[in-house]
Each structure stands twice: as structure tokens, then as C-alpha cells.
mmCIF file of C-alpha atoms in Angstrom:
data_model
loop_
_atom_site.group_PDB
_atom_site.id
_atom_site.type_symbol
_atom_site.label_atom_id
_atom_site.label_comp_id
_atom_site.label_asym_id
_atom_site.label_seq_id
_atom_site.Cartn_x
_atom_site.Cartn_y
_atom_site.Cartn_z
ATOM 1 C CA MET A 1 -17.838 -15.351 -22.349
ATOM 2 C CA GLU A 2 -19.510 -13.417 -19.530
ATOM 3 C CA GLU A 3 -20.627 -9.853 -20.308
ATOM 4 C CA GLN A 4 -20.299 -7.198 -17.627
ATOM 5 C CA VAL A 5 -20.610 -3.435 -17.387
ATOM 6 C CA THR A 6 -17.464 -2.969 -15.305
ATOM 7 C CA ILE A 7 -14.604 -5.265 -14.358
ATOM 8 C CA ILE A 8 -12.455 -4.367 -11.344
ATOM 9 C CA ILE A 9 -9.126 -6.154 -10.975
ATOM 10 C CA GLY A 10 -8.054 -6.349 -7.337
ATOM 11 C CA SER A 11 -9.959 -6.266 -4.044
ATOM 12 C CA GLY A 12 -7.597 -4.145 -1.988
ATOM 13 C CA PRO A 13 -8.815 -0.846 -0.508
ATOM 14 C CA SER A 14 -8.843 0.864 -3.930
ATOM 15 C CA GLY A 15 -10.826 -1.904 -5.589
ATOM 16 C CA LEU A 16 -13.302 -1.965 -2.721
ATOM 17 C CA ALA A 17 -13.703 1.817 -2.893
ATOM 18 C CA ILE A 18 -14.479 1.655 -6.618
ATOM 19 C CA ALA A 19 -17.013 -1.125 -6.005
ATOM 20 C CA ALA A 20 -18.784 0.912 -3.321
ATOM 21 C CA CYS A 21 -18.958 3.994 -5.538
ATOM 22 C CA LEU A 22 -20.368 1.957 -8.428
ATOM 23 C CA SER A 23 -22.941 0.450 -6.091
ATOM 24 C CA GLN A 24 -24.034 3.927 -5.026
ATOM 25 C CA GLN A 25 -24.729 4.706 -8.694
ATOM 26 C CA SER A 26 -26.397 1.314 -9.340
ATOM 27 C CA ILE A 27 -23.708 0.381 -11.882
ATOM 28 C CA PRO A 28 -23.129 -3.405 -12.116
ATOM 29 C CA TYR A 29 -19.588 -4.736 -11.709
ATOM 30 C CA ILE A 30 -17.515 -7.787 -10.857
ATOM 31 C CA ILE A 31 -14.218 -7.945 -8.965
ATOM 32 C CA LEU A 32 -11.521 -10.415 -10.009
ATOM 33 C CA GLU A 33 -9.092 -11.146 -7.166
ATOM 34 C CA ARG A 34 -6.156 -13.562 -7.395
ATOM 35 C CA GLU A 35 -5.963 -14.202 -3.643
ATOM 36 C CA ASP A 36 -8.529 -15.957 -1.433
ATOM 37 C CA CYS A 37 -9.469 -12.850 0.565
ATOM 38 C CA ILE A 38 -9.867 -9.104 0.297
ATOM 39 C CA ALA A 39 -6.954 -6.798 1.163
ATOM 40 C CA SER A 40 -4.474 -9.673 1.099
ATOM 41 C CA ILE A 41 -1.468 -7.398 1.667
ATOM 42 C CA TRP A 42 -3.018 -6.328 4.969
ATOM 43 C CA LYS A 43 -4.369 -9.717 5.968
ATOM 44 C CA LYS A 44 -1.537 -12.017 4.865
ATOM 45 C CA TYR A 45 1.618 -10.080 4.063
ATOM 46 C CA SER A 46 2.059 -7.381 6.710
ATOM 47 C CA TYR A 47 3.646 -7.401 10.164
ATOM 48 C CA ASP A 48 1.569 -7.667 13.317
ATOM 49 C CA HIS A 49 2.189 -4.208 14.770
ATOM 50 C CA LEU A 50 1.588 -2.302 11.557
ATOM 51 C CA HIS A 51 -0.263 1.014 11.901
ATOM 52 C CA LEU A 52 -1.407 3.463 9.278
ATOM 53 C CA HIS A 53 1.253 6.166 9.052
ATOM 54 C CA LEU A 54 -1.304 8.702 7.884
ATOM 55 C CA ALA A 55 -4.082 10.064 10.064
ATOM 56 C CA LYS A 56 -7.352 8.160 9.696
ATOM 57 C CA GLN A 57 -9.190 10.993 7.927
ATOM 58 C CA PHE A 58 -6.815 10.558 4.969
ATOM 59 C CA CYS A 59 -7.285 6.772 4.810
ATOM 60 C CA GLU A 60 -11.010 6.146 5.104
ATOM 61 C CA LEU A 61 -12.829 4.846 2.030
ATOM 62 C CA PRO A 62 -15.728 6.637 0.275
ATOM 63 C CA HIS A 63 -19.189 6.679 1.861
ATOM 64 C CA MET A 64 -18.103 5.153 5.187
ATOM 65 C CA SER A 65 -15.988 6.857 7.835
ATOM 66 C CA PHE A 66 -13.954 5.209 10.560
ATOM 67 C CA LEU A 67 -15.686 4.874 13.888
ATOM 68 C CA ALA A 68 -15.095 7.873 16.157
ATOM 69 C CA SER A 69 -13.515 5.517 18.699
ATOM 70 C CA TYR A 70 -10.719 4.583 16.288
ATOM 71 C CA PRO A 71 -7.329 6.142 17.143
ATOM 72 C CA THR A 72 -5.749 8.722 14.868
ATOM 73 C CA PHE A 73 -3.257 6.185 13.499
ATOM 74 C CA VAL A 74 -5.296 3.034 12.983
ATOM 75 C CA PRO A 75 -3.634 -0.312 13.836
ATOM 76 C CA LYS A 76 -3.681 -3.244 11.437
ATOM 77 C CA LYS A 77 -6.397 -5.281 13.163
ATOM 78 C CA MET A 78 -8.781 -2.333 13.342
ATOM 79 C CA PHE A 79 -8.149 -1.377 9.715
ATOM 80 C CA ILE A 80 -8.866 -4.949 8.594
ATOM 81 C CA GLN A 81 -12.087 -4.915 10.627
ATOM 82 C CA TYR A 82 -13.031 -1.628 8.965
ATOM 83 C CA LEU A 83 -12.469 -3.181 5.518
ATOM 84 C CA ASP A 84 -14.515 -6.268 6.413
ATOM 85 C CA ASP A 85 -17.337 -4.041 7.658
ATOM 86 C CA TYR A 86 -17.072 -1.989 4.465
ATOM 87 C CA VAL A 87 -17.471 -5.118 2.326
ATOM 88 C CA SER A 88 -20.496 -6.215 4.339
ATOM 89 C CA HIS A 89 -22.103 -2.771 4.266
ATOM 90 C CA PHE A 90 -21.899 -2.468 0.469
ATOM 91 C CA ASN A 91 -22.454 -6.188 -0.187
ATOM 92 C CA ILE A 92 -19.203 -6.502 -2.126
ATOM 93 C CA ILE A 93 -18.605 -10.099 -3.280
ATOM 94 C CA PRO A 94 -15.285 -10.520 -5.148
ATOM 95 C CA MET A 95 -14.562 -13.537 -7.330
ATOM 96 C CA PHE A 96 -11.533 -14.953 -5.536
ATOM 97 C CA GLN A 97 -8.596 -16.951 -6.913
ATOM 98 C CA ARG A 98 -8.900 -15.415 -10.367
ATOM 99 C CA THR A 99 -5.515 -14.385 -11.736
ATOM 100 C CA VAL A 100 -5.873 -12.015 -14.675
ATOM 101 C CA GLU A 101 -3.546 -13.095 -17.461
ATOM 102 C CA SER A 102 -4.495 -10.567 -20.129
ATOM 103 C CA ALA A 103 -6.735 -7.576 -20.818
ATOM 104 C CA GLU A 104 -7.275 -6.276 -24.339
ATOM 105 C CA TYR A 105 -9.541 -3.582 -25.709
ATOM 106 C CA ASN A 106 -11.554 -4.572 -28.778
ATOM 107 C CA GLU A 107 -11.939 -1.505 -30.991
ATOM 108 C CA VAL A 108 -14.699 -3.101 -33.058
ATOM 109 C CA PHE A 109 -17.029 -3.970 -30.177
ATOM 110 C CA LYS A 110 -15.753 -1.181 -27.884
ATOM 111 C CA ARG A 111 -15.310 -3.573 -24.984
ATOM 112 C CA TRP A 112 -12.534 -4.965 -22.796
ATOM 113 C CA ILE A 113 -11.738 -8.672 -23.124
ATOM 114 C CA VAL A 114 -10.265 -10.040 -19.890
ATOM 115 C CA ARG A 115 -8.862 -13.536 -19.435
ATOM 116 C CA ALA A 116 -8.464 -14.835 -15.886
ATOM 117 C CA ARG A 117 -7.281 -18.218 -14.677
ATOM 118 C CA ASN A 118 -9.383 -19.872 -11.999
ATOM 119 C CA ALA A 119 -6.947 -21.276 -9.434
ATOM 120 C CA SER A 120 -9.497 -23.849 -8.265
ATOM 121 C CA SER A 121 -10.306 -25.370 -11.640
ATOM 122 C CA GLY A 122 -7.219 -24.340 -13.591
ATOM 123 C CA GLU A 123 -9.435 -23.116 -16.403
ATOM 124 C CA VAL A 124 -9.153 -19.761 -18.145
ATOM 125 C CA GLU A 125 -12.341 -17.729 -17.865
ATOM 126 C CA ILE A 126 -13.155 -14.966 -20.349
ATOM 127 C CA TYR A 127 -15.043 -11.807 -19.405
ATOM 128 C CA ASN A 128 -15.896 -8.683 -21.374
ATOM 129 C CA ALA A 129 -17.009 -5.300 -20.156
ATOM 130 C CA LYS A 130 -17.444 -1.726 -21.252
ATOM 131 C CA PHE A 131 -15.162 -0.437 -18.504
ATOM 132 C CA LEU A 132 -12.036 -1.846 -16.851
ATOM 133 C CA VAL A 133 -10.571 -0.686 -13.541
ATOM 134 C CA VAL A 134 -7.079 -1.909 -12.612
ATOM 135 C CA ALA A 135 -6.721 -1.707 -8.825
ATOM 136 C CA THR A 136 -3.771 -4.028 -8.290
ATOM 137 C CA GLY A 137 -1.769 -1.658 -6.098
ATOM 138 C CA GLU A 138 1.773 -0.319 -6.218
ATOM 139 C CA THR A 139 3.500 -3.018 -4.164
ATOM 140 C CA THR A 140 1.681 -6.115 -5.313
ATOM 141 C CA ASN A 141 4.483 -8.552 -6.091
ATOM 142 C CA PRO A 142 7.290 -9.256 -3.587
ATOM 143 C CA TYR A 143 10.752 -9.012 -5.138
ATOM 144 C CA THR A 144 13.873 -10.742 -3.871
ATOM 145 C CA PRO A 145 17.026 -9.850 -5.843
ATOM 146 C CA GLU A 146 19.564 -12.489 -6.796
ATOM 147 C CA VAL A 147 22.390 -12.255 -4.276
ATOM 148 C CA GLU A 148 25.516 -14.308 -4.774
ATOM 149 C CA GLY A 149 25.801 -17.005 -2.106
ATOM 150 C CA LEU A 150 22.234 -16.574 -0.854
ATOM 151 C CA ASN A 151 21.218 -20.064 -1.988
ATOM 152 C CA THR A 152 23.946 -21.619 0.165
ATOM 153 C CA PHE A 153 23.375 -19.441 3.237
ATOM 154 C CA PRO A 154 22.697 -21.832 6.158
ATOM 155 C CA GLY A 155 20.512 -19.423 8.134
ATOM 156 C CA GLU A 156 16.912 -18.393 7.710
ATOM 157 C CA VAL A 157 16.060 -16.107 4.797
ATOM 158 C CA LEU A 158 12.686 -14.421 4.445
ATOM 159 C CA HIS A 159 11.111 -11.601 2.497
ATOM 160 C CA SER A 160 9.621 -8.699 4.445
ATOM 161 C CA THR A 161 6.135 -9.884 3.453
ATOM 162 C CA GLN A 162 6.778 -12.991 5.598
ATOM 163 C CA TYR A 163 7.851 -10.985 8.643
ATOM 164 C CA LYS A 164 5.257 -10.818 11.434
ATOM 165 C CA SER A 165 7.107 -9.647 14.571
ATOM 166 C CA GLY A 166 10.555 -9.399 16.094
ATOM 167 C CA LYS A 167 9.830 -11.873 18.878
ATOM 168 C CA GLU A 168 11.105 -14.871 16.944
ATOM 169 C CA PHE A 169 14.417 -13.091 16.313
ATOM 170 C CA LYS A 170 15.123 -12.154 19.917
ATOM 171 C CA ASN A 171 18.814 -12.670 20.838
ATOM 172 C CA LYS A 172 19.652 -13.502 17.220
ATOM 173 C CA ASN A 173 21.906 -11.702 14.756
ATOM 174 C CA VAL A 174 19.738 -10.317 11.946
ATOM 175 C CA LEU A 175 20.743 -8.537 8.742
ATOM 176 C CA VAL A 176 18.052 -6.427 7.081
ATOM 177 C CA VAL A 177 18.784 -5.862 3.387
ATOM 178 C CA GLY A 178 16.975 -2.873 1.917
ATOM 179 C CA PHE A 179 15.401 0.086 3.642
ATOM 180 C CA GLY A 180 14.323 2.398 0.845
ATOM 181 C CA ASN A 181 16.582 5.206 2.071
ATOM 182 C CA SER A 182 18.448 5.654 -1.199
ATOM 183 C CA GLY A 183 17.030 8.620 -3.040
ATOM 184 C CA VAL A 184 13.921 9.194 -0.954
ATOM 185 C CA HIS A 185 12.593 11.974 1.239
ATOM 186 C CA PHE A 186 12.500 11.859 5.037
ATOM 187 C CA LEU A 187 9.329 13.349 6.508
ATOM 188 C CA SER A 188 7.723 13.134 9.920
ATOM 189 C CA ARG A 189 4.092 12.183 10.444
ATOM 190 C CA GLU A 190 3.361 15.785 11.341
ATOM 191 C CA MET A 191 4.900 17.009 8.071
ATOM 192 C CA VAL A 192 2.879 14.532 6.024
ATOM 193 C CA HIS A 193 -0.313 15.520 7.859
ATOM 194 C CA LEU A 194 0.375 19.201 7.212
ATOM 195 C CA GLY A 195 1.212 18.550 3.564
ATOM 196 C CA LEU A 196 -1.902 16.477 2.856
ATOM 197 C CA THR A 197 -4.116 19.043 4.546
ATOM 198 C CA MET A 198 -2.642 21.953 2.602
ATOM 199 C CA LEU A 199 -2.797 20.023 -0.692
ATOM 200 C CA LYS A 200 -6.522 20.727 -0.645
ATOM 201 C CA TYR A 201 -5.746 24.412 -1.162
ATOM 202 C CA PHE A 202 -2.275 24.652 -2.751
ATOM 203 C CA PRO A 203 -0.544 22.976 -5.714
ATOM 204 C CA ALA A 204 1.733 19.972 -5.224
ATOM 205 C CA SER A 205 4.777 21.944 -6.407
ATOM 206 C CA LEU A 206 4.385 24.442 -3.564
ATOM 207 C CA MET A 207 3.890 21.678 -1.006
ATOM 208 C CA ASP A 208 6.965 19.860 -2.347
ATOM 209 C CA PHE A 209 9.032 22.992 -1.731
ATOM 210 C CA LEU A 210 7.632 23.395 1.781
ATOM 211 C CA MET A 211 8.153 19.723 2.720
ATOM 212 C CA VAL A 212 11.767 19.737 1.503
ATOM 213 C CA MET A 213 12.514 22.916 3.468
ATOM 214 C CA LEU A 214 10.959 21.457 6.645
ATOM 215 C CA SER A 215 12.877 18.206 6.171
ATOM 216 C CA LYS A 216 16.155 20.101 5.868
ATOM 217 C CA LEU A 217 15.399 22.096 9.012
ATOM 218 C CA VAL A 218 14.499 19.009 11.057
ATOM 219 C CA TYR A 219 17.005 16.433 9.778
ATOM 220 C CA GLY A 220 19.802 18.570 8.413
ATOM 221 C CA ASP A 221 22.314 17.251 5.892
ATOM 222 C CA LEU A 222 21.908 13.483 5.510
ATOM 223 C CA THR A 223 24.452 13.054 2.705
ATOM 224 C CA LYS A 224 27.162 12.200 5.249
ATOM 225 C CA TYR A 225 25.096 9.096 6.033
ATOM 226 C CA GLY A 226 24.847 8.151 2.372
ATOM 227 C CA ILE A 227 21.301 9.485 2.014
ATOM 228 C CA THR A 228 20.681 11.932 -0.808
ATOM 229 C CA ARG A 229 17.482 13.845 -1.491
ATOM 230 C CA PRO A 230 15.854 13.385 -4.918
ATOM 231 C CA THR A 231 15.621 16.291 -7.307
ATOM 232 C CA GLU A 232 11.826 15.957 -7.355
ATOM 233 C CA GLY A 233 9.590 16.677 -4.386
ATOM 234 C CA PRO A 234 7.856 14.000 -2.270
ATOM 235 C CA PHE A 235 4.320 14.604 -3.550
ATOM 236 C CA SER A 236 5.451 14.781 -7.183
ATOM 237 C CA MET A 237 7.281 11.466 -6.775
ATOM 238 C CA LYS A 238 4.195 9.874 -5.243
ATOM 239 C CA ILE A 239 2.006 11.060 -8.116
ATOM 240 C CA LYS A 240 4.471 10.176 -10.906
ATOM 241 C CA TYR A 241 6.135 6.994 -9.666
ATOM 242 C CA GLY A 242 4.154 5.744 -6.672
ATOM 243 C CA LYS A 243 7.204 6.270 -4.439
ATOM 244 C CA TYR A 244 6.510 7.108 -0.819
ATOM 245 C CA PRO A 245 8.726 9.196 1.449
ATOM 246 C CA VAL A 246 10.234 7.549 4.517
ATOM 247 C CA VAL A 247 7.881 8.480 7.360
ATOM 248 C CA ASP A 248 9.912 9.017 10.515
ATOM 249 C CA VAL A 249 8.162 7.711 13.611
ATOM 250 C CA GLY A 250 11.276 8.131 15.738
ATOM 251 C CA MET A 251 14.912 8.789 14.906
ATOM 252 C CA TYR A 252 18.192 9.349 16.668
ATOM 253 C CA ILE A 253 21.903 9.171 15.949
ATOM 254 C CA ASN A 254 23.722 6.536 17.994
ATOM 255 C CA LYS A 255 27.230 6.820 19.454
ATOM 256 C CA PHE A 256 28.720 5.425 16.259
ATOM 257 C CA GLY A 257 27.216 8.200 14.175
ATOM 258 C CA GLU A 258 24.638 5.872 12.645
ATOM 259 C CA ILE A 259 20.993 6.745 12.002
ATOM 260 C CA GLN A 260 18.663 4.607 14.105
ATOM 261 C CA LEU A 261 14.949 4.438 13.339
ATOM 262 C CA PHE A 262 12.365 2.936 15.607
ATOM 263 C CA ASP A 263 8.616 2.484 15.612
ATOM 264 C CA LYS A 264 6.930 3.087 18.943
ATOM 265 C CA TYR A 265 4.444 0.359 18.070
ATOM 266 C CA MET A 266 7.082 -2.367 17.642
ATOM 267 C CA ASN A 267 7.481 -4.753 20.584
ATOM 268 C CA LEU A 268 10.673 -6.722 20.094
#
């Protein structure tokens, strides 16, 4: 059993940020990561033309800003480079391919007992530490619902984490199942930027009220399209449930009365 001061589970941006802050205070730690790289969602499971939907000043990690030459909305490749540079700068060395199977707090010894399976050896490794940080993210595990007839569908079926670009689907008929538009808020990038800036000075409840009012003014009544607004505000939902609003990067109503969304960074 290996004794540690702090165990961090996950080497995404949050886990890396915690590691850097601990390093600044000379507090020892280890990071257990089930994948074979840092920020696996960004490196392995995101589409090619992904950009941060929040301005860079809201997305940089502690103790290291983005380069001044970075654009306001940082593209995927530049964000990954930033994370790699961050790891190098703070000498962060995660223990890869360790899947945490259990974490229990021992009241007698006042320590966390963590069991992780080493994917390389197949063995279960046991660690204990005074502190435990769970930084596994909000959208860690892809979920594909059971749909009747899906197993006999002759065409290609893939989860959104496997999607890289629209080029391979050019001139093909594609059905996208799931959009997240049922019971969520619609906000523009400008609204989100305003809200995050003002959150430094005003409570979330006030900003929720303001964001909902702005959304109604900009988008009007969306119930005729089957989209209903939640009873709770966008920032409250993010804090309580980890649910993000739909960030509009372009919207129009087509001739059939249907909402069409597009991303100016997508090249189909």
C-alpha cells in the first residue's frame, strides 16, 4: 500500500489545475488517470473544429495564462497545446491507465483508501492518502441509449465522441439523435460572457434573472418549437446539476419553420 498526502483522480483540466496549485504550495500528490494521456476528452473524444465557447480569460488554468496571441475563443489544437505546456511547466506526471474502482475513508486512520486497477498489468493497486480530489469531470462516460432496431440497422452508427468532422458524411443522409434542447436555456456567447463577468459582483440568482430576460428578448417564445425553458436559471442549473445552457453560435429559422443552428467553425 502506497502512502500519499493527496490523491487526484483524473488528469483533465481540473485535475491538472489542482496539481499545479498543490505544487505551488509544495504539497505532494499523485494523479490516477484511466486513459493513456492527459485531457483525453479533448485529445481523443472531441471533434476537429471544436473551439472553446467561453472567452479565454474564463478558461485559463491557475498560475499560467494563455499566450496573448491566442484568439478569444481558443480552438481545440491550441487548447491542447496549452494543456501540454501547462503539464511541462509544472512537471505534472500522472499515473496513466489506472482505473479507480473504489475509494473509502477510514475513520480510524483518518485516511482515504483508493483501489485502482492497472490496465497494463491487470493488478489492483492500493493507495492511501490524507486528502482525495475527484476530478473526473461531468461528461466522462459516453452513453448510448437502447433503441429498438438499432442493432439491426445496416448503416453506420457512432456516438458523438467518435465524430471528428462532417467531411466523411458529405452527400449522405444523417440522423442526429439528441441535441440537449429539451429543458435547457438558450444563450448567446455574448450573454454568457456578460453573465460570467457580472458574476464577480452580483449573486447567481440575479444573473439568472437577467440571462432569462435577455434570452426571451433575443429568441422569443421557443415553446412552439418544442423547447421549454427550465424553472431554474442557467447559472443555478450549472452549479446544482452540471447542466450547461445551449450556447448559440448562429441561429436562424428556415422556410419550414424549423430552428437551424450552425457553428461558423464547422467546415462540412
